[in-house]
Amino acid sequence: MATEQPQTRIESYKEKYGPKVDRYKRVWSRFAQHRLGVIGLFILLMYILWAIFPSWFAPHSPEWVAYLGTEPGRMTIEQRESIPHPPAFGDPFFAPLGTTAPDGHGVMTQLVYSAKNAMYIALAAGMLSSLVGVPLGLISGYYGDTWIDESIQRLADITYGLPFLPLLIVLVAIRGVSTTNIILGIVVKSWVNNCIIIRGETLTLKERSYVESAKVAGASDTRVIFRHILPNVLPLTFVYLAQDAAGAILAEASLAYLGLSDFTAYSWGIMLQEIQGRGYVFDAWWWLLPPGLAITAIAAAFYFIGFSMEDVANPQR
């Protein structure tokens, strides 16, 4: 009896969760067929680890200063400025990507600690854009050619006509420079693409026979929209979520470069703004290239994952 009970419990778990495990295995198997998607996932995982455990990957703390260690008071400002800055790649202070000027902070350290801000902005802006745009697109498409559809589409037209970067600059200037306001400014503009694309797909799906059958069976509009139509537009949702996340990172970097960012946080855009403001663009390649490559890599990773997930989640496959 004692041996039969655990065996029965294991079999019940297999019966309950076995189909879900098999489905996840099939999803991963199909996703793994896309090399770019796997590369994007690897890059994104690296940045996530940087964001969660920055002290594990950064060679120094953010307060570390070359020539001074962690005690800035050991040398006067005049003495520090008399030392040539910034040291080149592979300097003797174990700053693998060199240091900044005239502060002497490690470039690699700033690069690692900036990943947290980038991931936060990308995921928050991407998810909020989808949470706003996808439901509005579903409702607009389902109630096509009604006052509900017209109201949502006119709002989308007005928002779509506003230039992206100037709108962000105005919103941030009015509400104040902070990471939260930057995210809200990005969402105000980026939900439109989600809404328009999802609306077009919903207009097609609502004419399908299974949707008509659900209506005849007495299903409510809410159930039809979110139970029968939403799963079939999820592939497009994944793609635009990835695009919104990548666009959010590029927008934040652009605002930081223009001086409209939260300078109390670490950011790759702020790194680029500092090197431009201090006149080292053509003199310190080890300071210029890392943040630019980091922005490019994380944006590409989101695009790779998004397009791979579009194929994985495609119901026709």
Tab-separated table of C-alpha atoms in Angstrom:
chain	number	residue	atom	x	y	z
A	1	MET	CA	0.000	0.000	0.000
A	2	ALA	CA	2.766	2.408	0.932
A	3	THR	CA	4.504	1.943	-2.395
A	4	GLU	CA	1.317	2.122	-4.441
A	5	GLN	CA	0.249	5.549	-3.139
A	6	PRO	CA	3.350	7.501	-4.336
A	7	GLN	CA	3.190	5.638	-7.641
A	8	THR	CA	-0.452	6.618	-8.064
A	9	ARG	CA	0.348	10.218	-7.215
A	10	ILE	CA	3.143	10.333	-9.810
A	11	GLU	CA	0.840	8.899	-12.460
A	12	SER	CA	-1.819	11.495	-11.643
A	13	TYR	CA	0.764	14.278	-12.006
A	14	LYS	CA	1.858	12.845	-15.355
A	15	GLU	CA	-1.737	12.666	-16.527
A	16	LYS	CA	-2.435	16.234	-15.408
A	17	TYR	CA	0.758	18.007	-16.459
A	18	GLY	CA	2.089	15.640	-19.130
A	19	PRO	CA	0.250	17.275	-22.071
A	20	LYS	CA	1.452	20.739	-20.998
A	21	VAL	CA	5.059	19.547	-20.732
A	22	ASP	CA	4.819	17.919	-24.158
A	23	ARG	CA	3.381	21.116	-25.622
A	24	TYR	CA	6.228	23.197	-24.175
A	25	LYS	CA	8.729	20.720	-25.575
A	26	ARG	CA	7.181	21.052	-29.036
A	27	VAL	CA	7.262	24.857	-28.746
A	28	TRP	CA	10.932	24.837	-27.780
A	29	SER	CA	11.755	22.341	-30.535
A	30	ARG	CA	10.162	24.601	-33.141
A	31	PHE	CA	11.767	27.721	-31.659
A	32	ALA	CA	15.203	26.054	-31.646
A	33	GLN	CA	14.947	25.607	-35.405
A	34	HIS	CA	15.347	29.371	-35.787
A	35	ARG	CA	19.017	30.152	-35.255
A	36	LEU	CA	18.450	33.886	-35.052
A	37	GLY	CA	15.817	33.350	-32.383
A	38	VAL	CA	18.202	31.236	-30.299
A	39	ILE	CA	20.923	33.870	-30.723
A	40	GLY	CA	18.487	36.592	-29.658
A	41	LEU	CA	17.429	34.547	-26.627
A	42	PHE	CA	21.058	34.059	-25.616
A	43	ILE	CA	21.788	37.793	-25.920
A	44	LEU	CA	18.656	38.679	-23.958
A	45	LEU	CA	19.525	36.153	-21.241
A	46	MET	CA	22.975	37.715	-20.912
A	47	TYR	CA	21.483	41.176	-20.427
A	48	ILE	CA	18.945	39.830	-17.928
A	49	LEU	CA	21.776	38.345	-15.869
A	50	TRP	CA	23.611	41.667	-16.063
A	51	ALA	CA	20.479	43.457	-14.851
A	52	ILE	CA	19.833	41.083	-11.938
A	53	PHE	CA	23.416	40.417	-10.827
A	54	PRO	CA	25.509	43.391	-12.021
A	55	SER	CA	28.115	42.996	-9.291
A	56	TRP	CA	28.896	39.482	-10.556
A	57	PHE	CA	29.863	40.686	-14.024
A	58	ALA	CA	31.202	44.205	-13.489
A	59	PRO	CA	34.926	44.341	-12.655
A	60	HIS	CA	34.403	47.217	-10.178
A	61	SER	CA	31.696	49.041	-8.277
A	62	PRO	CA	30.167	52.121	-9.953
A	63	GLU	CA	32.048	54.379	-7.531
A	64	TRP	CA	35.450	52.943	-8.500
A	65	VAL	CA	37.879	55.471	-10.008
A	66	ALA	CA	41.070	54.635	-11.870
A	67	TYR	CA	44.284	55.809	-10.162
A	68	LEU	CA	42.290	56.301	-6.951
A	69	GLY	CA	40.666	52.949	-6.270
A	70	THR	CA	37.626	53.470	-4.027
A	71	GLU	CA	39.070	56.451	-2.099
A	72	PRO	CA	38.622	59.627	-4.198
A	73	GLY	CA	40.028	61.753	-1.392
A	74	ARG	CA	43.548	60.397	-1.857
A	75	MET	CA	44.199	62.734	-4.809
A	76	THR	CA	43.193	66.322	-5.476
A	77	ILE	CA	41.242	67.378	-8.558
A	78	GLU	CA	44.302	69.152	-9.966
A	79	GLN	CA	46.434	66.030	-9.569
A	80	ARG	CA	43.775	63.853	-11.169
A	81	GLU	CA	43.358	66.184	-14.169
A	82	SER	CA	47.120	66.211	-14.702
A	83	ILE	CA	47.064	62.448	-15.421
A	84	PRO	CA	46.311	61.574	-19.058
A	85	HIS	CA	42.722	60.419	-19.515
A	86	PRO	CA	41.164	58.181	-20.510
A	87	PRO	CA	43.509	55.162	-20.323
A	88	ALA	CA	43.309	53.034	-23.428
A	89	PHE	CA	41.900	49.551	-23.825
A	90	GLY	CA	43.465	47.129	-21.327
A	91	ASP	CA	44.780	49.763	-18.901
A	92	PRO	CA	46.708	48.590	-15.812
A	93	PHE	CA	43.738	48.998	-13.450
A	94	PHE	CA	41.754	46.002	-14.725
A	95	ALA	CA	39.172	48.075	-16.565
A	96	PRO	CA	38.735	45.680	-19.527
A	97	LEU	CA	37.173	48.328	-21.807
A	98	GLY	CA	39.186	51.287	-20.541
A	99	THR	CA	37.913	54.223	-18.490
A	100	THR	CA	35.990	57.450	-18.957
A	101	ALA	CA	37.339	60.990	-18.842
A	102	PRO	CA	37.954	62.970	-16.732
A	103	ASP	CA	36.301	60.853	-14.012
A	104	GLY	CA	38.200	57.633	-14.670
A	105	HIS	CA	35.225	55.302	-14.162
A	106	GLY	CA	35.323	51.861	-15.792
A	107	VAL	CA	33.491	51.620	-19.122
A	108	MET	CA	32.736	47.931	-18.604
A	109	THR	CA	31.262	48.681	-15.180
A	110	GLN	CA	28.960	51.364	-16.574
A	111	LEU	CA	27.990	49.063	-19.440
A	112	VAL	CA	26.923	46.252	-17.087
A	113	TYR	CA	25.055	48.466	-14.630
A	114	SER	CA	23.159	50.155	-17.499
A	115	ALA	CA	21.546	46.849	-18.528
A	116	LYS	CA	19.007	47.061	-15.691
A	117	ASN	CA	17.622	50.382	-16.904
A	118	ALA	CA	17.492	49.165	-20.512
A	119	MET	CA	15.651	45.945	-19.652
A	120	TYR	CA	13.198	47.787	-17.405
A	121	ILE	CA	12.325	50.354	-20.081
A	122	ALA	CA	12.127	47.749	-22.863
A	123	LEU	CA	9.876	45.283	-21.037
A	124	ALA	CA	7.696	47.902	-19.340
A	125	ALA	CA	7.117	49.940	-22.508
A	126	GLY	CA	6.619	46.849	-24.687
A	127	MET	CA	4.126	45.200	-22.331
A	128	LEU	CA	2.177	48.408	-21.656
A	129	SER	CA	1.950	49.118	-25.391
A	130	SER	CA	0.523	45.653	-25.958
A	131	LEU	CA	-1.858	45.907	-22.992
A	132	VAL	CA	-3.264	49.129	-24.451
A	133	GLY	CA	-3.084	48.473	-28.186
A	134	VAL	CA	-4.160	44.819	-28.404
A	135	PRO	CA	-7.487	45.104	-26.480
A	136	LEU	CA	-8.366	48.318	-28.339
A	137	GLY	CA	-7.560	46.625	-31.655
A	138	LEU	CA	-9.691	43.604	-30.767
A	139	ILE	CA	-12.649	45.753	-29.714
A	140	SER	CA	-12.304	48.041	-32.715
A	141	GLY	CA	-12.160	45.131	-35.161
A	142	TYR	CA	-14.973	43.159	-33.559
A	143	TYR	CA	-17.307	46.174	-33.586
A	144	GLY	CA	-16.206	47.313	-37.048
A	145	ASP	CA	-18.201	50.071	-38.787
A	146	THR	CA	-19.801	51.175	-35.529
A	147	TRP	CA	-19.301	54.268	-33.378
A	148	ILE	CA	-16.955	52.258	-31.139
A	149	ASP	CA	-14.704	51.417	-34.072
A	150	GLU	CA	-14.819	54.993	-35.389
A	151	SER	CA	-13.929	56.494	-31.998
A	152	ILE	CA	-10.921	54.224	-31.492
A	153	GLN	CA	-9.661	54.695	-35.044
A	154	ARG	CA	-9.950	58.486	-34.949
A	155	LEU	CA	-7.955	58.501	-31.729
A	156	ALA	CA	-5.380	56.258	-33.405
A	157	ASP	CA	-5.229	58.564	-36.447
A	158	ILE	CA	-4.576	61.605	-34.258
A	159	THR	CA	-1.856	59.816	-32.302
A	160	TYR	CA	-0.338	58.307	-35.454
A	161	GLY	CA	0.029	61.755	-37.006
A	162	LEU	CA	2.145	63.054	-34.126
A	163	PRO	CA	5.936	62.821	-34.672
A	164	PHE	CA	7.432	60.268	-32.302
A	165	LEU	CA	10.585	61.905	-30.944
A	166	PRO	CA	9.224	65.503	-30.693
A	167	LEU	CA	6.161	64.115	-28.867
A	168	LEU	CA	8.411	62.312	-26.396
A	169	ILE	CA	10.480	65.454	-25.866
A	170	VAL	CA	7.380	67.557	-25.146
A	171	LEU	CA	5.839	64.984	-22.775
A	172	VAL	CA	9.065	64.512	-20.840
A	173	ALA	CA	9.653	68.265	-20.686
A	174	ILE	CA	6.127	68.838	-19.302
A	175	ARG	CA	5.971	65.966	-16.824
A	176	GLY	CA	9.628	65.988	-15.812
A	177	VAL	CA	12.653	63.888	-16.641
A	178	SER	CA	12.259	60.450	-15.091
A	179	THR	CA	12.306	56.854	-16.279
A	180	THR	CA	8.583	56.427	-15.574
A	181	ASN	CA	7.665	59.476	-17.660
A	182	ILE	CA	9.867	58.255	-20.505
A	183	ILE	CA	8.046	54.905	-20.493
A	184	LEU	CA	4.627	56.588	-20.452
A	185	GLY	CA	5.690	58.855	-23.319
A	186	ILE	CA	6.766	55.853	-25.385
A	187	VAL	CA	3.493	54.019	-24.678
A	188	VAL	CA	1.392	57.044	-25.694
A	189	LYS	CA	2.772	56.711	-29.216
A	190	SER	CA	3.650	53.038	-29.659
A	191	TRP	CA	0.216	51.493	-28.901
A	192	VAL	CA	-1.079	52.696	-32.274
A	193	ASN	CA	0.693	50.101	-34.437
A	194	ASN	CA	-0.596	47.293	-32.216
A	195	CYS	CA	-4.129	48.616	-32.437
A	196	ILE	CA	-4.206	49.050	-36.233
A	197	ILE	CA	-2.656	45.663	-37.047
A	198	ILE	CA	-4.771	43.734	-34.532
A	199	ARG	CA	-7.922	45.472	-35.796
A	200	GLY	CA	-7.240	44.360	-39.360
A	201	GLU	CA	-6.657	40.779	-38.268
A	202	THR	CA	-9.781	40.800	-36.101
A	203	LEU	CA	-11.938	42.008	-39.008
A	204	THR	CA	-10.915	38.840	-40.859
A	205	LEU	CA	-11.179	36.419	-37.942
A	206	LYS	CA	-14.649	37.491	-36.818
A	207	GLU	CA	-16.070	36.192	-40.123
A	208	ARG	CA	-14.714	32.679	-39.539
A	209	SER	CA	-17.132	29.815	-38.997
A	210	TYR	CA	-15.944	28.970	-35.459
A	211	VAL	CA	-16.678	32.549	-34.347
A	212	GLU	CA	-20.150	32.385	-35.861
A	213	SER	CA	-20.696	29.032	-34.132
A	214	ALA	CA	-19.698	30.536	-30.775
A	215	LYS	CA	-22.193	33.370	-31.275
A	216	VAL	CA	-24.980	30.940	-32.172
A	217	ALA	CA	-24.145	28.896	-29.057
A	218	GLY	CA	-24.825	31.985	-26.944
A	219	ALA	CA	-21.237	33.079	-26.144
A	220	SER	CA	-20.957	36.682	-25.019
A	221	ASP	CA	-18.976	39.244	-27.004
A	222	THR	CA	-16.286	39.284	-24.329
A	223	ARG	CA	-15.871	35.508	-24.519
A	224	VAL	CA	-15.779	35.527	-28.307
A	225	ILE	CA	-13.160	38.279	-28.389
A	226	PHE	CA	-10.800	36.986	-25.715
A	227	ARG	CA	-11.439	33.247	-25.986
A	228	HIS	CA	-11.783	32.652	-29.720
A	229	ILE	CA	-10.137	35.628	-31.470
A	230	LEU	CA	-7.309	36.666	-29.123
A	231	PRO	CA	-5.385	33.325	-29.347
A	232	ASN	CA	-5.260	33.692	-33.125
A	233	VAL	CA	-3.770	37.207	-33.027
A	234	LEU	CA	-1.115	36.349	-30.428
A	235	PRO	CA	1.555	35.705	-33.113
A	236	LEU	CA	1.257	39.321	-34.253
A	237	THR	CA	1.241	40.425	-30.612
A	238	PHE	CA	4.607	38.768	-30.018
A	239	VAL	CA	6.120	40.483	-33.040
A	240	TYR	CA	4.946	43.964	-32.108
A	241	LEU	CA	5.800	43.491	-28.445
A	242	ALA	CA	9.377	42.794	-29.514
A	243	GLN	CA	9.369	45.772	-31.875
A	244	ASP	CA	7.984	48.067	-29.183
A	245	ALA	CA	10.631	46.881	-26.712
A	246	ALA	CA	13.412	47.516	-29.225
A	247	GLY	CA	11.926	50.899	-30.144
A	248	ALA	CA	11.691	51.860	-26.472
A	249	ILE	CA	15.411	51.244	-25.983
A	250	LEU	CA	16.282	53.314	-29.052
A	251	ALA	CA	13.919	56.101	-27.951
A	252	GLU	CA	15.416	56.220	-24.443
A	253	ALA	CA	18.925	56.334	-25.899
A	254	SER	CA	17.888	59.194	-28.189
A	255	LEU	CA	16.371	61.157	-25.298
A	256	ALA	CA	19.450	60.555	-23.155
A	257	TYR	CA	21.702	61.738	-25.978
A	258	LEU	CA	19.625	64.937	-26.144
A	259	GLY	CA	19.934	65.403	-22.379
A	260	LEU	CA	16.307	64.452	-21.607
A	261	SER	CA	16.885	61.422	-19.416
A	262	ASP	CA	17.215	60.539	-15.770
A	263	PHE	CA	20.916	61.150	-15.173
A	264	THR	CA	20.731	59.584	-11.725
A	265	ALA	CA	20.362	56.171	-13.420
A	266	TYR	CA	22.938	54.302	-15.489
A	267	SER	CA	22.095	54.232	-19.178
A	268	TRP	CA	23.847	53.436	-22.445
A	269	GLY	CA	22.325	56.583	-23.919
A	270	ILE	CA	23.790	58.660	-21.094
A	271	MET	CA	27.201	57.090	-21.803
A	272	LEU	CA	26.952	58.280	-25.409
A	273	GLN	CA	25.812	61.721	-24.280
A	274	GLU	CA	28.773	62.018	-21.919
A	275	ILE	CA	31.376	61.101	-24.518
A	276	GLN	CA	29.852	63.561	-26.968
A	277	GLY	CA	29.584	66.328	-24.387
A	278	ARG	CA	33.182	65.901	-23.262
A	279	GLY	CA	34.584	65.832	-26.780
A	280	TYR	CA	36.021	62.297	-26.913
A	281	VAL	CA	33.945	60.968	-29.820
A	282	PHE	CA	36.933	60.700	-32.168
A	283	ASP	CA	39.563	59.996	-29.511
A	284	ALA	CA	38.231	57.188	-27.282
A	285	TRP	CA	36.773	54.373	-29.387
A	286	TRP	CA	36.753	52.015	-26.379
A	287	TRP	CA	34.309	54.416	-24.684
A	288	LEU	CA	32.163	55.087	-27.767
A	289	LEU	CA	31.650	51.617	-29.271
A	290	PRO	CA	30.502	49.514	-26.260
A	291	PRO	CA	27.243	51.409	-25.488
A	292	GLY	CA	26.421	51.688	-29.187
A	293	LEU	CA	26.979	47.968	-29.738
A	294	ALA	CA	25.005	47.137	-26.585
A	295	ILE	CA	21.986	49.116	-27.837
A	296	THR	CA	22.248	47.461	-31.257
A	297	ALA	CA	22.567	43.968	-29.779
A	298	ILE	CA	19.586	44.190	-27.433
A	299	ALA	CA	17.357	45.736	-30.111
A	300	ALA	CA	18.357	42.976	-32.552
A	301	ALA	CA	17.726	40.332	-29.873
A	302	PHE	CA	14.133	41.488	-29.386
A	303	TYR	CA	13.544	41.501	-33.139
A	304	PHE	CA	15.035	38.005	-33.555
A	305	ILE	CA	12.915	36.570	-30.747
A	306	GLY	CA	9.771	38.310	-31.954
A	307	PHE	CA	9.948	37.010	-35.507
A	308	SER	CA	10.825	33.510	-34.300
A	309	MET	CA	7.885	33.482	-31.891
A	310	GLU	CA	5.596	34.636	-34.719
A	311	ASP	CA	6.323	31.360	-36.479
A	312	VAL	CA	6.112	29.277	-33.294
A	313	ALA	CA	2.744	30.702	-32.218
A	314	ASN	CA	1.223	30.714	-35.705
A	315	PRO	CA	-1.951	28.584	-35.414
A	316	GLN	CA	-1.609	27.520	-39.073
A	317	ARG	CA	1.628	25.708	-38.145
